[in-house]
Coordinates of C-alpha atoms in Angstrom, one line a residue:
Chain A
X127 CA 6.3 111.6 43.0
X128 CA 7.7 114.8 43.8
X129 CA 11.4 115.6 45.0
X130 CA 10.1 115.9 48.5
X131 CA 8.3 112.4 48.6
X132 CA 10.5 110.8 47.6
X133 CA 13.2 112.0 50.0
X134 CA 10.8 111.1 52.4
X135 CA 10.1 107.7 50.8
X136 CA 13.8 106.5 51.5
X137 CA 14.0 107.9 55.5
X138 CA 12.2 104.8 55.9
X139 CA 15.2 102.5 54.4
X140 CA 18.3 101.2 56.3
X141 CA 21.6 103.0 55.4
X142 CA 22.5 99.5 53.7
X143 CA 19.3 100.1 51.5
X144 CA 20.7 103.8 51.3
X145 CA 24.2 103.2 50.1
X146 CA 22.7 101.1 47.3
X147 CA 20.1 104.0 46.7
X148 CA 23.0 106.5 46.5
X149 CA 24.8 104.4 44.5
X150 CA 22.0 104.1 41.9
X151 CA 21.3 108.3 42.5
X152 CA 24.8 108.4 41.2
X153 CA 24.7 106.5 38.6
X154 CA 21.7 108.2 37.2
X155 CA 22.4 111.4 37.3
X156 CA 26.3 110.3 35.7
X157 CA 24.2 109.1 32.9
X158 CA 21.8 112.4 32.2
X159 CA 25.2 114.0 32.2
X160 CA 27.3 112.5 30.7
X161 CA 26.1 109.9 28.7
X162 CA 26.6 106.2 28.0
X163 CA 23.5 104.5 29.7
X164 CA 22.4 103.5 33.2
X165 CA 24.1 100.0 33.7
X166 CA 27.3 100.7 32.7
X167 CA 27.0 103.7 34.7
X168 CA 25.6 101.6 37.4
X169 CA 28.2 98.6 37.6
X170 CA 31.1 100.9 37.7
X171 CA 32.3 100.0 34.3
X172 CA 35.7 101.0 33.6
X173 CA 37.1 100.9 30.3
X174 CA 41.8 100.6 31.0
X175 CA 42.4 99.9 27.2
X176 CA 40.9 100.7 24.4
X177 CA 43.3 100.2 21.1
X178 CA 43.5 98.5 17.2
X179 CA 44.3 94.8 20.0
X180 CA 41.2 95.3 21.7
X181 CA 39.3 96.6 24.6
X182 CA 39.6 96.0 28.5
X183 CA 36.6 96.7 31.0
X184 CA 36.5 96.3 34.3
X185 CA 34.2 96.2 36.6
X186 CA 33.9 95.5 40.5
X187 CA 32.2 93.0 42.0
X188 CA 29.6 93.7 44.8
X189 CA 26.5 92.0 46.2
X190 CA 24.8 94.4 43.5
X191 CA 26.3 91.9 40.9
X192 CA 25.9 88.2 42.6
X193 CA 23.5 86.1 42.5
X194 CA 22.5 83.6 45.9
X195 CA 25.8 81.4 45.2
X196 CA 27.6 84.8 46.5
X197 CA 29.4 84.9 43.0
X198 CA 29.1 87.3 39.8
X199 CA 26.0 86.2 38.1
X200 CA 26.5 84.6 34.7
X201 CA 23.7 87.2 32.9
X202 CA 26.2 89.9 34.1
X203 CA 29.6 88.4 33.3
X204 CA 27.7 88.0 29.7
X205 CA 26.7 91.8 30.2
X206 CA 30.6 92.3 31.0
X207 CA 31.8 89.9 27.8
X208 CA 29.2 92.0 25.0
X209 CA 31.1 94.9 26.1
X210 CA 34.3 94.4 25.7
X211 CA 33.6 92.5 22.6
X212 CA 31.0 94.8 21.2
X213 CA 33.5 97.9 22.7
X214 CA 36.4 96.4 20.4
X215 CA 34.1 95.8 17.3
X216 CA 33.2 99.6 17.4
X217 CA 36.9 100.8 18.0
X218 CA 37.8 98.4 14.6
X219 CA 35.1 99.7 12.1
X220 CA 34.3 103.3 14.0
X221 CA 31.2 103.0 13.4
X222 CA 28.1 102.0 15.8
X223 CA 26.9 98.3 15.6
X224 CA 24.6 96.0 17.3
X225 CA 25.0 91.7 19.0
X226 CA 23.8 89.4 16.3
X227 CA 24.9 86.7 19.2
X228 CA 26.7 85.5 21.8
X229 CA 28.5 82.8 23.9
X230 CA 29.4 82.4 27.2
X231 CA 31.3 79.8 28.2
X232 CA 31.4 79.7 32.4
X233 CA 34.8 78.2 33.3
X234 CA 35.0 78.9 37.2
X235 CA 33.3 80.9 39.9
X236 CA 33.3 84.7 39.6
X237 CA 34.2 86.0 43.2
X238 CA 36.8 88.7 44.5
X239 CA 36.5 92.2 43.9
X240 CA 36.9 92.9 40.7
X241 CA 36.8 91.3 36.9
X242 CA 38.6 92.1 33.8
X243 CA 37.2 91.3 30.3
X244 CA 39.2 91.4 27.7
X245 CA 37.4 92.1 23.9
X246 CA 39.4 91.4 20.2
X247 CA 38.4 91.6 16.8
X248 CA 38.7 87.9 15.2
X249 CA 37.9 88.6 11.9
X250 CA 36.5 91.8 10.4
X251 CA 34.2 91.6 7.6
X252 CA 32.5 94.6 5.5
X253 CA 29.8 94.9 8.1
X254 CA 30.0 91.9 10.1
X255 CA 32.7 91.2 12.7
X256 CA 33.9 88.4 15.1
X257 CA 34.9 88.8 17.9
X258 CA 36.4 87.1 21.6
X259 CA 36.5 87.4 25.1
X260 CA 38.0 86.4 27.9
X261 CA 37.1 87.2 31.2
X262 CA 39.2 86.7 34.4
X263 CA 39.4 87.7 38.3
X264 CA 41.4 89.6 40.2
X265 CA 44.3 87.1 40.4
X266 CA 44.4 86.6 36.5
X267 CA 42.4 82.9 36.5
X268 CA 40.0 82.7 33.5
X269 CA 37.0 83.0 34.7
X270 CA 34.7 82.7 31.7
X271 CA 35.1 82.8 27.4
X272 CA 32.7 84.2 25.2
X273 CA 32.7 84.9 21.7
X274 CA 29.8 87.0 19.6
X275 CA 29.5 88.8 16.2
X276 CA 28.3 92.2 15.8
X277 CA 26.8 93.8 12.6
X278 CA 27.8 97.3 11.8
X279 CA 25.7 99.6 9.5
X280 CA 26.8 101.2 6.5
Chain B
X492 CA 28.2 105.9 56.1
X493 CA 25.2 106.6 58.6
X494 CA 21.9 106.8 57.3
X495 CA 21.9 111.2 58.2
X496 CA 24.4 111.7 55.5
X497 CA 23.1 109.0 53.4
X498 CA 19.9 110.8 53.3
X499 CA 21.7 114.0 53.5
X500 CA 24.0 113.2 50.3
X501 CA 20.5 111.9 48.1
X502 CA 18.6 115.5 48.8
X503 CA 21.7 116.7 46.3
X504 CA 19.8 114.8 43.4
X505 CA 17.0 115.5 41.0
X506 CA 13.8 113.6 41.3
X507 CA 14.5 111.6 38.5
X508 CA 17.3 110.4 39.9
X509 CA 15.7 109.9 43.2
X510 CA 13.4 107.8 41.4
X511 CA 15.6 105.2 40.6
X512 CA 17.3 105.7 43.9
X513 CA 13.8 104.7 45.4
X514 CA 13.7 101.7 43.0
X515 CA 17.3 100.3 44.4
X516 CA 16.2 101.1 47.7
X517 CA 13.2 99.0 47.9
X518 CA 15.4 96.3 45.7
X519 CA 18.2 96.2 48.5
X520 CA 15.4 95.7 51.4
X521 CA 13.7 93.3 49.4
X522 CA 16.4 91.2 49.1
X523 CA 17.4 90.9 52.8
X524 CA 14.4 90.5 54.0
X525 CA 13.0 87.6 51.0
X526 CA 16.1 86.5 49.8
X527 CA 16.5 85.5 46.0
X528 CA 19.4 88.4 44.7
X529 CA 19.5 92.4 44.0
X530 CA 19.7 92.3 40.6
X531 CA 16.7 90.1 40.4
X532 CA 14.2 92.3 42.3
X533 CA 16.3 95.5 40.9
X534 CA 15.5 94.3 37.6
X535 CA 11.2 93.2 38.8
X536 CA 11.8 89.9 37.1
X537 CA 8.3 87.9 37.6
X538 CA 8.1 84.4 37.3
X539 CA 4.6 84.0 35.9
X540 CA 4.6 80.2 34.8
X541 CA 6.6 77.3 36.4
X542 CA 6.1 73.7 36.2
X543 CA 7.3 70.4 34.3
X544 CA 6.6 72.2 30.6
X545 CA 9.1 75.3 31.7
X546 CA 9.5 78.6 33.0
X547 CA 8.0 81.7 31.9
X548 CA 9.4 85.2 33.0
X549 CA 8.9 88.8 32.5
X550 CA 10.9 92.1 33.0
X551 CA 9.6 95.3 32.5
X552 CA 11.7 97.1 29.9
X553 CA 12.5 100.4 31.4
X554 CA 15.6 103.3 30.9
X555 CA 16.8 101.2 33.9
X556 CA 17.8 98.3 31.8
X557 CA 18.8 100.2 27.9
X558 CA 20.8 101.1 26.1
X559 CA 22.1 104.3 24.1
X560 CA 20.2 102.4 21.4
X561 CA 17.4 102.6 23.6
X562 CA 16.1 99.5 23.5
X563 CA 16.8 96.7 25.8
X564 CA 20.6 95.9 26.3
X565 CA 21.8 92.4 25.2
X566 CA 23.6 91.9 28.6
X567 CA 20.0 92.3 30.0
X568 CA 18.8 90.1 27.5
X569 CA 21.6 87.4 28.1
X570 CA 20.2 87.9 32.3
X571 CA 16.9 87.2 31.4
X572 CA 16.9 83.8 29.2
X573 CA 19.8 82.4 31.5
X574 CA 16.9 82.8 34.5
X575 CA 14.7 81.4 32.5
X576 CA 16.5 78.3 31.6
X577 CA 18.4 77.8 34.9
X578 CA 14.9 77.8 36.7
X579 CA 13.7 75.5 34.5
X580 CA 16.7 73.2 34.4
X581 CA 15.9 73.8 38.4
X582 CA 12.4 73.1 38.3
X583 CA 13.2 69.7 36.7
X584 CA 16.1 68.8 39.1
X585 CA 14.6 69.6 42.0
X586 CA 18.5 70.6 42.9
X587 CA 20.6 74.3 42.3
X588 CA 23.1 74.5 39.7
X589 CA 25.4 76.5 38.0
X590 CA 25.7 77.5 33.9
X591 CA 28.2 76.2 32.3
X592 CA 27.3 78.1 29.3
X593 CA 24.9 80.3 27.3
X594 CA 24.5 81.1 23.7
X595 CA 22.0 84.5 22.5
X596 CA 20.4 85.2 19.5
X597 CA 19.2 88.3 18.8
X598 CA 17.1 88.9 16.2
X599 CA 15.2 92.3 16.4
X600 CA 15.6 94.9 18.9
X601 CA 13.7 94.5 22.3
X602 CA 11.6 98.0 22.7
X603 CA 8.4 98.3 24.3
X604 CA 6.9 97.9 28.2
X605 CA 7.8 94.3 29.0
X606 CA 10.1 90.9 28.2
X607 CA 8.8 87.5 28.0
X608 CA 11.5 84.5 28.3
X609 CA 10.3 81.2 28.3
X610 CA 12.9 78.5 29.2
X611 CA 12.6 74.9 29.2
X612 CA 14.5 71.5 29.9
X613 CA 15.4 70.0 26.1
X614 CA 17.1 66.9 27.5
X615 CA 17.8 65.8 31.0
X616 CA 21.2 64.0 31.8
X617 CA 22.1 62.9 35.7
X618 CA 23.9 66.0 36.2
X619 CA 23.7 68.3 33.0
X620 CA 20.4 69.5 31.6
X621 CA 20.0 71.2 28.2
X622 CA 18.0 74.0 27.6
X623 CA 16.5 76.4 25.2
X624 CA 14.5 79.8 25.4
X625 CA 12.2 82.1 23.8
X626 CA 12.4 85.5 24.7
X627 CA 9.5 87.7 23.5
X628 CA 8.5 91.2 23.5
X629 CA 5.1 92.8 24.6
X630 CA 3.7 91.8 21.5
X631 CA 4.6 88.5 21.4
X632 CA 7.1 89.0 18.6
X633 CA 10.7 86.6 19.3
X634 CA 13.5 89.1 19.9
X635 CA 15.8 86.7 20.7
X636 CA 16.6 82.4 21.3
X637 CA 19.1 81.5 23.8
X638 CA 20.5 77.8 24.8
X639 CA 22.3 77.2 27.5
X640 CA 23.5 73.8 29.5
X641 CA 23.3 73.8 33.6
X642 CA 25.4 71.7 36.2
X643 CA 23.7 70.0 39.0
X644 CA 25.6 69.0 42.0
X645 CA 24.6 65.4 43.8
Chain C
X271 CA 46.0 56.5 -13.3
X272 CA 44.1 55.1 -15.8
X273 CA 41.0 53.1 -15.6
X274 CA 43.0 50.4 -16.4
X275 CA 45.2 50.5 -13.3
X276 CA 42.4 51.9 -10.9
X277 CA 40.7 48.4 -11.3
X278 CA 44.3 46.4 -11.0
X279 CA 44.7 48.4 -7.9
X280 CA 41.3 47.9 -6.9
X281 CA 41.9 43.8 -7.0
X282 CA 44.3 43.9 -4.2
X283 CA 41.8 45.1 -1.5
X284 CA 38.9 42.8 0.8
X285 CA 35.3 42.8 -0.2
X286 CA 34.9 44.9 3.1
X287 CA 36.4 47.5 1.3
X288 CA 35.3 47.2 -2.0
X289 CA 31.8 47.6 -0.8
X290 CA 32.8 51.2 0.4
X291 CA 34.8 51.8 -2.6
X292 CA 31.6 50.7 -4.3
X293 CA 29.5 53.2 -2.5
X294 CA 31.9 56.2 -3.1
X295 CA 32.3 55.2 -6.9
X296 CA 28.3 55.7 -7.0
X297 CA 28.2 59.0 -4.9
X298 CA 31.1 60.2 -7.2
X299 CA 28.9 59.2 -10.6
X300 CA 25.9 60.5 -8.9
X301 CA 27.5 63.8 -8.1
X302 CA 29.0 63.9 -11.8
X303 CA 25.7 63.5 -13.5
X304 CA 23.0 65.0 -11.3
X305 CA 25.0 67.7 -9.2
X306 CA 24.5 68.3 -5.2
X307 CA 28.1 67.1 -3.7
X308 CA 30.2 64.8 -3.0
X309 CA 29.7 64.0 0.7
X310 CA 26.0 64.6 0.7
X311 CA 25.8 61.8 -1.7
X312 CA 28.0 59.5 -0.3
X313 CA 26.1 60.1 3.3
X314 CA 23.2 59.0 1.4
X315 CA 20.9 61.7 2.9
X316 CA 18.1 62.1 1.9
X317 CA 15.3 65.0 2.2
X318 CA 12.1 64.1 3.2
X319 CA 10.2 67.0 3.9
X320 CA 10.4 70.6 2.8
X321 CA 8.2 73.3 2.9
X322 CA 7.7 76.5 4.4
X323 CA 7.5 74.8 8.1
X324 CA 11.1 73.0 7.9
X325 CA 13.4 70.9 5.9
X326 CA 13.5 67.4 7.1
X327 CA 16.6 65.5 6.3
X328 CA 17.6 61.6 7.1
X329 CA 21.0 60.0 6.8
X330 CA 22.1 56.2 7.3
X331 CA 24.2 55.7 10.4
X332 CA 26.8 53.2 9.0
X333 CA 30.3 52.2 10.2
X334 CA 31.5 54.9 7.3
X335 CA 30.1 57.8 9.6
X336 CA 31.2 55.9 12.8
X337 CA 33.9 57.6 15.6
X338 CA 35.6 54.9 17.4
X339 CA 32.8 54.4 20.4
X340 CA 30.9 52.9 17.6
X341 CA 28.7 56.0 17.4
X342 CA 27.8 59.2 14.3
X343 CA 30.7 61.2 14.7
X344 CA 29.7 64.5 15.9
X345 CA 31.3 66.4 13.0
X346 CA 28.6 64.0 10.7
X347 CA 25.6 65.4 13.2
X348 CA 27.0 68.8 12.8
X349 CA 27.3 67.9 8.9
X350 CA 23.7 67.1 9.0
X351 CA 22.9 69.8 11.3
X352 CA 24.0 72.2 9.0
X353 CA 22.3 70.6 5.9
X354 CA 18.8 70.3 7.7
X355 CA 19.2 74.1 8.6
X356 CA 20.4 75.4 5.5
X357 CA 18.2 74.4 3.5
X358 CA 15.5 75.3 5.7
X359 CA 16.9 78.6 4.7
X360 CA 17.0 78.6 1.6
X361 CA 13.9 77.5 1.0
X362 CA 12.4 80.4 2.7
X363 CA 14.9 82.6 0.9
X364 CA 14.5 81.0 -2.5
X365 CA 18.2 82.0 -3.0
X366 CA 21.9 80.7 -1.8
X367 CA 23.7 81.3 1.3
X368 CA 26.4 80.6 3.4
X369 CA 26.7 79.4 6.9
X370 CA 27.9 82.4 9.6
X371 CA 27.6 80.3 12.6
X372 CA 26.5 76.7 13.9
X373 CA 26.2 75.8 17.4
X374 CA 25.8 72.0 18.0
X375 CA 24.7 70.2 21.5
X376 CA 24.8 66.8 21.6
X377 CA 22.5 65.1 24.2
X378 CA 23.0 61.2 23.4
X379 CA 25.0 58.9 21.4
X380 CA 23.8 58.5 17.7
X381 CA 23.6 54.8 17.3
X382 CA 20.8 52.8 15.6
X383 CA 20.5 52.4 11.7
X384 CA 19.5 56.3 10.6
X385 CA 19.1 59.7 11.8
X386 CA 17.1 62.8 10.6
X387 CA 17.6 66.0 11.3
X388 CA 14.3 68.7 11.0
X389 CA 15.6 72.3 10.3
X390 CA 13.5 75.3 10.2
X391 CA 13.6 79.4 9.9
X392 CA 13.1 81.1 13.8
X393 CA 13.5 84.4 12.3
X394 CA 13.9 86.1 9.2
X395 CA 16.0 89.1 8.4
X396 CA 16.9 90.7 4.9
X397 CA 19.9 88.9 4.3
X398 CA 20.2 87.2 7.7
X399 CA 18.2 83.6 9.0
X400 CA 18.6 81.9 12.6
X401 CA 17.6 78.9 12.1
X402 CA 17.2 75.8 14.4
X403 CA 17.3 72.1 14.3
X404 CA 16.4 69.1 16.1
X405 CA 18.2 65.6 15.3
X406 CA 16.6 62.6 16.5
X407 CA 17.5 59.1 15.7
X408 CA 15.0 56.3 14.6
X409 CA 13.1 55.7 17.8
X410 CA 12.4 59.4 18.1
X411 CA 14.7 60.2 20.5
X412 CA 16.2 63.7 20.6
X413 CA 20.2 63.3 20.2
X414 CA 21.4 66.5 19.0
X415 CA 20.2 70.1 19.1
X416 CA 21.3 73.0 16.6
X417 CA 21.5 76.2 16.1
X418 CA 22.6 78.5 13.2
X419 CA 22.7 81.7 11.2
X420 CA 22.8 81.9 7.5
X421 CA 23.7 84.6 5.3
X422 CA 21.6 85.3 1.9
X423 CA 23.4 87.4 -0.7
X424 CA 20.8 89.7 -2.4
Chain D
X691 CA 27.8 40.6 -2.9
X692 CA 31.0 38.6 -3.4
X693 CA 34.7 40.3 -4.6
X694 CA 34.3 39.3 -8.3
X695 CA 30.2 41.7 -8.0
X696 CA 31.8 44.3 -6.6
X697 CA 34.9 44.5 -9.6
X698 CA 32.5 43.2 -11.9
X699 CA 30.3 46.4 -10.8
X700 CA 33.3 48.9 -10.1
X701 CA 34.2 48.4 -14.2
X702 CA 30.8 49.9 -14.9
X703 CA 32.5 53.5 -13.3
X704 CA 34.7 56.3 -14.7
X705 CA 38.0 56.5 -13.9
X706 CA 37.3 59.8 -12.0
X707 CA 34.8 58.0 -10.1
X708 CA 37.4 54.9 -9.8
X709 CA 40.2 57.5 -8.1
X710 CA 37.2 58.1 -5.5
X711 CA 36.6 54.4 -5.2
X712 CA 40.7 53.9 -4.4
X713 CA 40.5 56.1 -1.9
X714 CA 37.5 55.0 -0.3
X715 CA 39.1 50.9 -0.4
X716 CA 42.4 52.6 1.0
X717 CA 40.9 54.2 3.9
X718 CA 38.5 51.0 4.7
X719 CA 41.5 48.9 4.6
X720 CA 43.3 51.2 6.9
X721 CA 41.1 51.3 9.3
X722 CA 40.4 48.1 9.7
X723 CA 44.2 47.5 9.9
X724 CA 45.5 50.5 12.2
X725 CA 42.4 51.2 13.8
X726 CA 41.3 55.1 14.0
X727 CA 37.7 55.5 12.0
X728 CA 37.1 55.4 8.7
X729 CA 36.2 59.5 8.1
X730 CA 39.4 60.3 9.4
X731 CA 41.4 58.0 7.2
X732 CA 39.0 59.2 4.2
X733 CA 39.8 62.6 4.8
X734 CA 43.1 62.3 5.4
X735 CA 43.5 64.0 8.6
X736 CA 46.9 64.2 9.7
X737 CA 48.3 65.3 13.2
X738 CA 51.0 67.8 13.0
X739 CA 51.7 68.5 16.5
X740 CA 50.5 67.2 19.7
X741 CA 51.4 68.5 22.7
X742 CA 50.7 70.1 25.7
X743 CA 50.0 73.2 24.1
X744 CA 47.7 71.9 22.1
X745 CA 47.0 69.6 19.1
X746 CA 47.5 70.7 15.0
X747 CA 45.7 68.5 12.5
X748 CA 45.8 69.2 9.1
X749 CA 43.0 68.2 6.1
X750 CA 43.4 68.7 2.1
X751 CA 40.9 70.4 0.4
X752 CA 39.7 68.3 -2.3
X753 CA 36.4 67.4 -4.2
X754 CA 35.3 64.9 -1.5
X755 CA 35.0 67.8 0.8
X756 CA 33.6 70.3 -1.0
X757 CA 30.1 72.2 -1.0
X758 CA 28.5 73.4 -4.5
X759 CA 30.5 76.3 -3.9
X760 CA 33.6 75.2 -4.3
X761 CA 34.8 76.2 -1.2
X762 CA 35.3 73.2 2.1
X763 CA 31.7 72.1 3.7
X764 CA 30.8 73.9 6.7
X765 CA 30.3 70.6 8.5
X766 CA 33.8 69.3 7.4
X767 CA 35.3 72.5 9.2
X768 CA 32.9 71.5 12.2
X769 CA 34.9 68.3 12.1
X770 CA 37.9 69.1 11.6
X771 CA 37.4 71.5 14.8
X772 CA 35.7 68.8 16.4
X773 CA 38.6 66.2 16.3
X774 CA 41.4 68.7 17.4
X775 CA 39.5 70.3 19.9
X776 CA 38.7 67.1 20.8
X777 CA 42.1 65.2 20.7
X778 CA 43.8 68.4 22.5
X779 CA 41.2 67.5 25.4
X780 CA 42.3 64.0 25.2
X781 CA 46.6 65.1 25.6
X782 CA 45.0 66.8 28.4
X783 CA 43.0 64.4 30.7
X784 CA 45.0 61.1 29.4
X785 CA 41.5 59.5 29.1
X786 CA 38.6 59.4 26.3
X787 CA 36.1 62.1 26.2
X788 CA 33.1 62.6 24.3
X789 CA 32.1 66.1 22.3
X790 CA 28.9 68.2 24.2
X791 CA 28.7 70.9 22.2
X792 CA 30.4 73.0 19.6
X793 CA 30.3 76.2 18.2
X794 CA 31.6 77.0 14.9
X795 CA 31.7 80.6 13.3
X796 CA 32.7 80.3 9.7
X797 CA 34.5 84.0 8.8
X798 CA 36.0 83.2 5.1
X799 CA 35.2 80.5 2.2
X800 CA 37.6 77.9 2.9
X801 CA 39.4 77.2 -0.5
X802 CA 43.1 76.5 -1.4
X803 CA 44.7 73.0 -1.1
X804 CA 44.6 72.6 3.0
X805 CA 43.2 73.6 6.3
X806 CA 45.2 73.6 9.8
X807 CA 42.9 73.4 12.3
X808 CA 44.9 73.6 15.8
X809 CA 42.8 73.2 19.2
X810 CA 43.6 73.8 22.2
X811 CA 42.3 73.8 26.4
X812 CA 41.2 76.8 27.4
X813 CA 40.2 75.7 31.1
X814 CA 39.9 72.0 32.7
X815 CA 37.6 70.4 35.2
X816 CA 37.8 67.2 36.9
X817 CA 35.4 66.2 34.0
X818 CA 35.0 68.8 31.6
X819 CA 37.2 70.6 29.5
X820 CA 36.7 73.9 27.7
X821 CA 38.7 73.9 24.3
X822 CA 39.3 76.5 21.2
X823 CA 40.4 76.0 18.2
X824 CA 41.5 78.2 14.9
X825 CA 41.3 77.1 11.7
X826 CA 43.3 78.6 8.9
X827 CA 44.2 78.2 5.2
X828 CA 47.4 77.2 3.3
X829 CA 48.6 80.9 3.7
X830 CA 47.9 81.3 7.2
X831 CA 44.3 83.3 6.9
X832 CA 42.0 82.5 9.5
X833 CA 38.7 81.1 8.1
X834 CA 37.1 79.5 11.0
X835 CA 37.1 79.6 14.7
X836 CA 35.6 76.8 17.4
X837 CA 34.9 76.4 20.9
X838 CA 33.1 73.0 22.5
X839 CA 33.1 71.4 25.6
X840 CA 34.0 67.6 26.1
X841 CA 33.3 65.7 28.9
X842 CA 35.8 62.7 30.3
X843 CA 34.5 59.9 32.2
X844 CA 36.7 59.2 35.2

């Protein structure tokens, strides 16, 4: 479609469906320009720490993120955990590396506006490391744990 | 924000972005008007099989849902086979409930059109069901096992 | 102490005991002259299938594997787990690893007069296996499900 | 077979095997006398702390628990894990609970003359509680870490 139809494609949306629509406009054109790739773009990932203790990320939660029990879905909290984790795993060995697995463990319902996960390096191996997570609301209550192991390539 | 300079802040954006604009847009509508959740119709998940043997179902894998890797993200991944197995643990109960948790595997990177999970009930308590996915790319090859256990309210 | 003194020793305790001193006097010979370990011996498992599809392992369920419900202890299922799964490995290896990870879920209580355990290879990596195992007691009934990943040094 | 088979038969051993055999009579007798289960008493767990912070439990390293590697069985750490996961979910709710899952990731060859395994609650339910638990080596090093869920009947 061109530029034009496609403009003309979302007049027939409400401005809820627009705001969403904008939001996913921004997003894309954030990742064509600078990088990093269309979710994290997308869910407003924010990365506050990012040192040899570990990584924080952020991210709001919105109806974008919940599923029908008006909470953060668990396949996005897990989506929040791999990042922190994985995030941390790359600040330790500098070097890119990819999930070998992970687990989520869901302690409470996600809700409020935001969510903090918090990523460290367990143990750090030659090209495998270990990693954990926690994940909690605004208010600071532990939300969900998750631990995972990356593999780094030489 | 009214629709005018909704529509009026999207003519800024290239048609590439538009295009996923458009996507989120008909997401957004979707979802009020047929219920289930954004990220579910954001994301075209497709149940294709569901009865007493388990649930099957696919996501195309597009830009939408990678990452700098560019293949599918293992948050995405993680999303996928815990739909899977909670509609199965659903389909069995005949009631909603909530993960308590999730495990991944990944074992090759997820390229290609489309995602295949297939979740099913590996044993049935009165309120906690065990499950276990498959999740398979285009070709049928296993990219990744997942288990996960579900908690069914009375 | 010497022999001597082992038996003297020996004298003071009930048959009860004896009969387990007994047993772990043969699974201490039995490691002595015809290798394997310790514990593996004295669990009395025994392998009963192993080929390219799985490794099939069974085990006695006696008081000496017991918790106090009167039930396999779950750190003997994830014993057997383990065992079931890594030699499922290695077979389709045909070389030694180590464990990286094992994720046990246990569905019912282990009670009855054995258990057996059927590991086998999901997917196959260079140095890395996931592997997967399902632990059923004598009437067939699943009680325990596995997960794991091995490593294989070249 | 009677006391005087079972001597008569223990003479036949070695007095390596016969130190095995001592230990195997001692921990029948105790548990039979002071209750517990007879793994425990074999293995010599011992409980360093217990608290409300958690609970310590400490295991030699011997022969008995050893793989063909010289190194602690993976499934011994698994139980080790498992019982002061476990008993730190017990301090907790005041009331028995059994194990639903585990998850063990093994990140160094346990070797040396004893393991600390310390566990701890990470979040509690009405029912279920979500622990973690370290596991370290006579200098400190961290060669295993757990998480599991146990569930507490009311």
């Amino acid at each position: 479609m061109t530029k034009e139809e496609l403009l003309e494609a979302l007049e027939q949306f409400d401005s809820e469906d627009l705001t969403t629509a904008l939001k996913a406009a921004e997003a894309s054109r954030k990742t064509r320009r600078q990088g990093a790739y269309f979710l994290q773009n997308f869910f407003e990932e924010t990365r506050v720490q990012g040192d040899e203790r570990g990584t924080e990320i952020t991210m709001p939660i919105t109806p974008l993120v919940m599923n029908p029990g008006h909470m953060a879905h668990g396949g996005v909290i897990a989506f929040l955990c791999d990042n922190a984790m994985g995030m941390a795993s790359f600040m330790e060995k500098q070097r890119p590396g990819v999930t070998m697995d992970l687990t989520v463990r869901y302690h409470k319902p996600l809700r409020g506006s935001f969510a903090t996960a918090r990523g460290e390096v367990v143990s750090s191996g030659s090209r495998i490391n270990s990693t954990r997570c926690e994940c909690r609301d605004e208010t600071g209550t532990l939300v969900a744990t998750a631990t995972g192991s990356f593999y780094h390539f030489r």
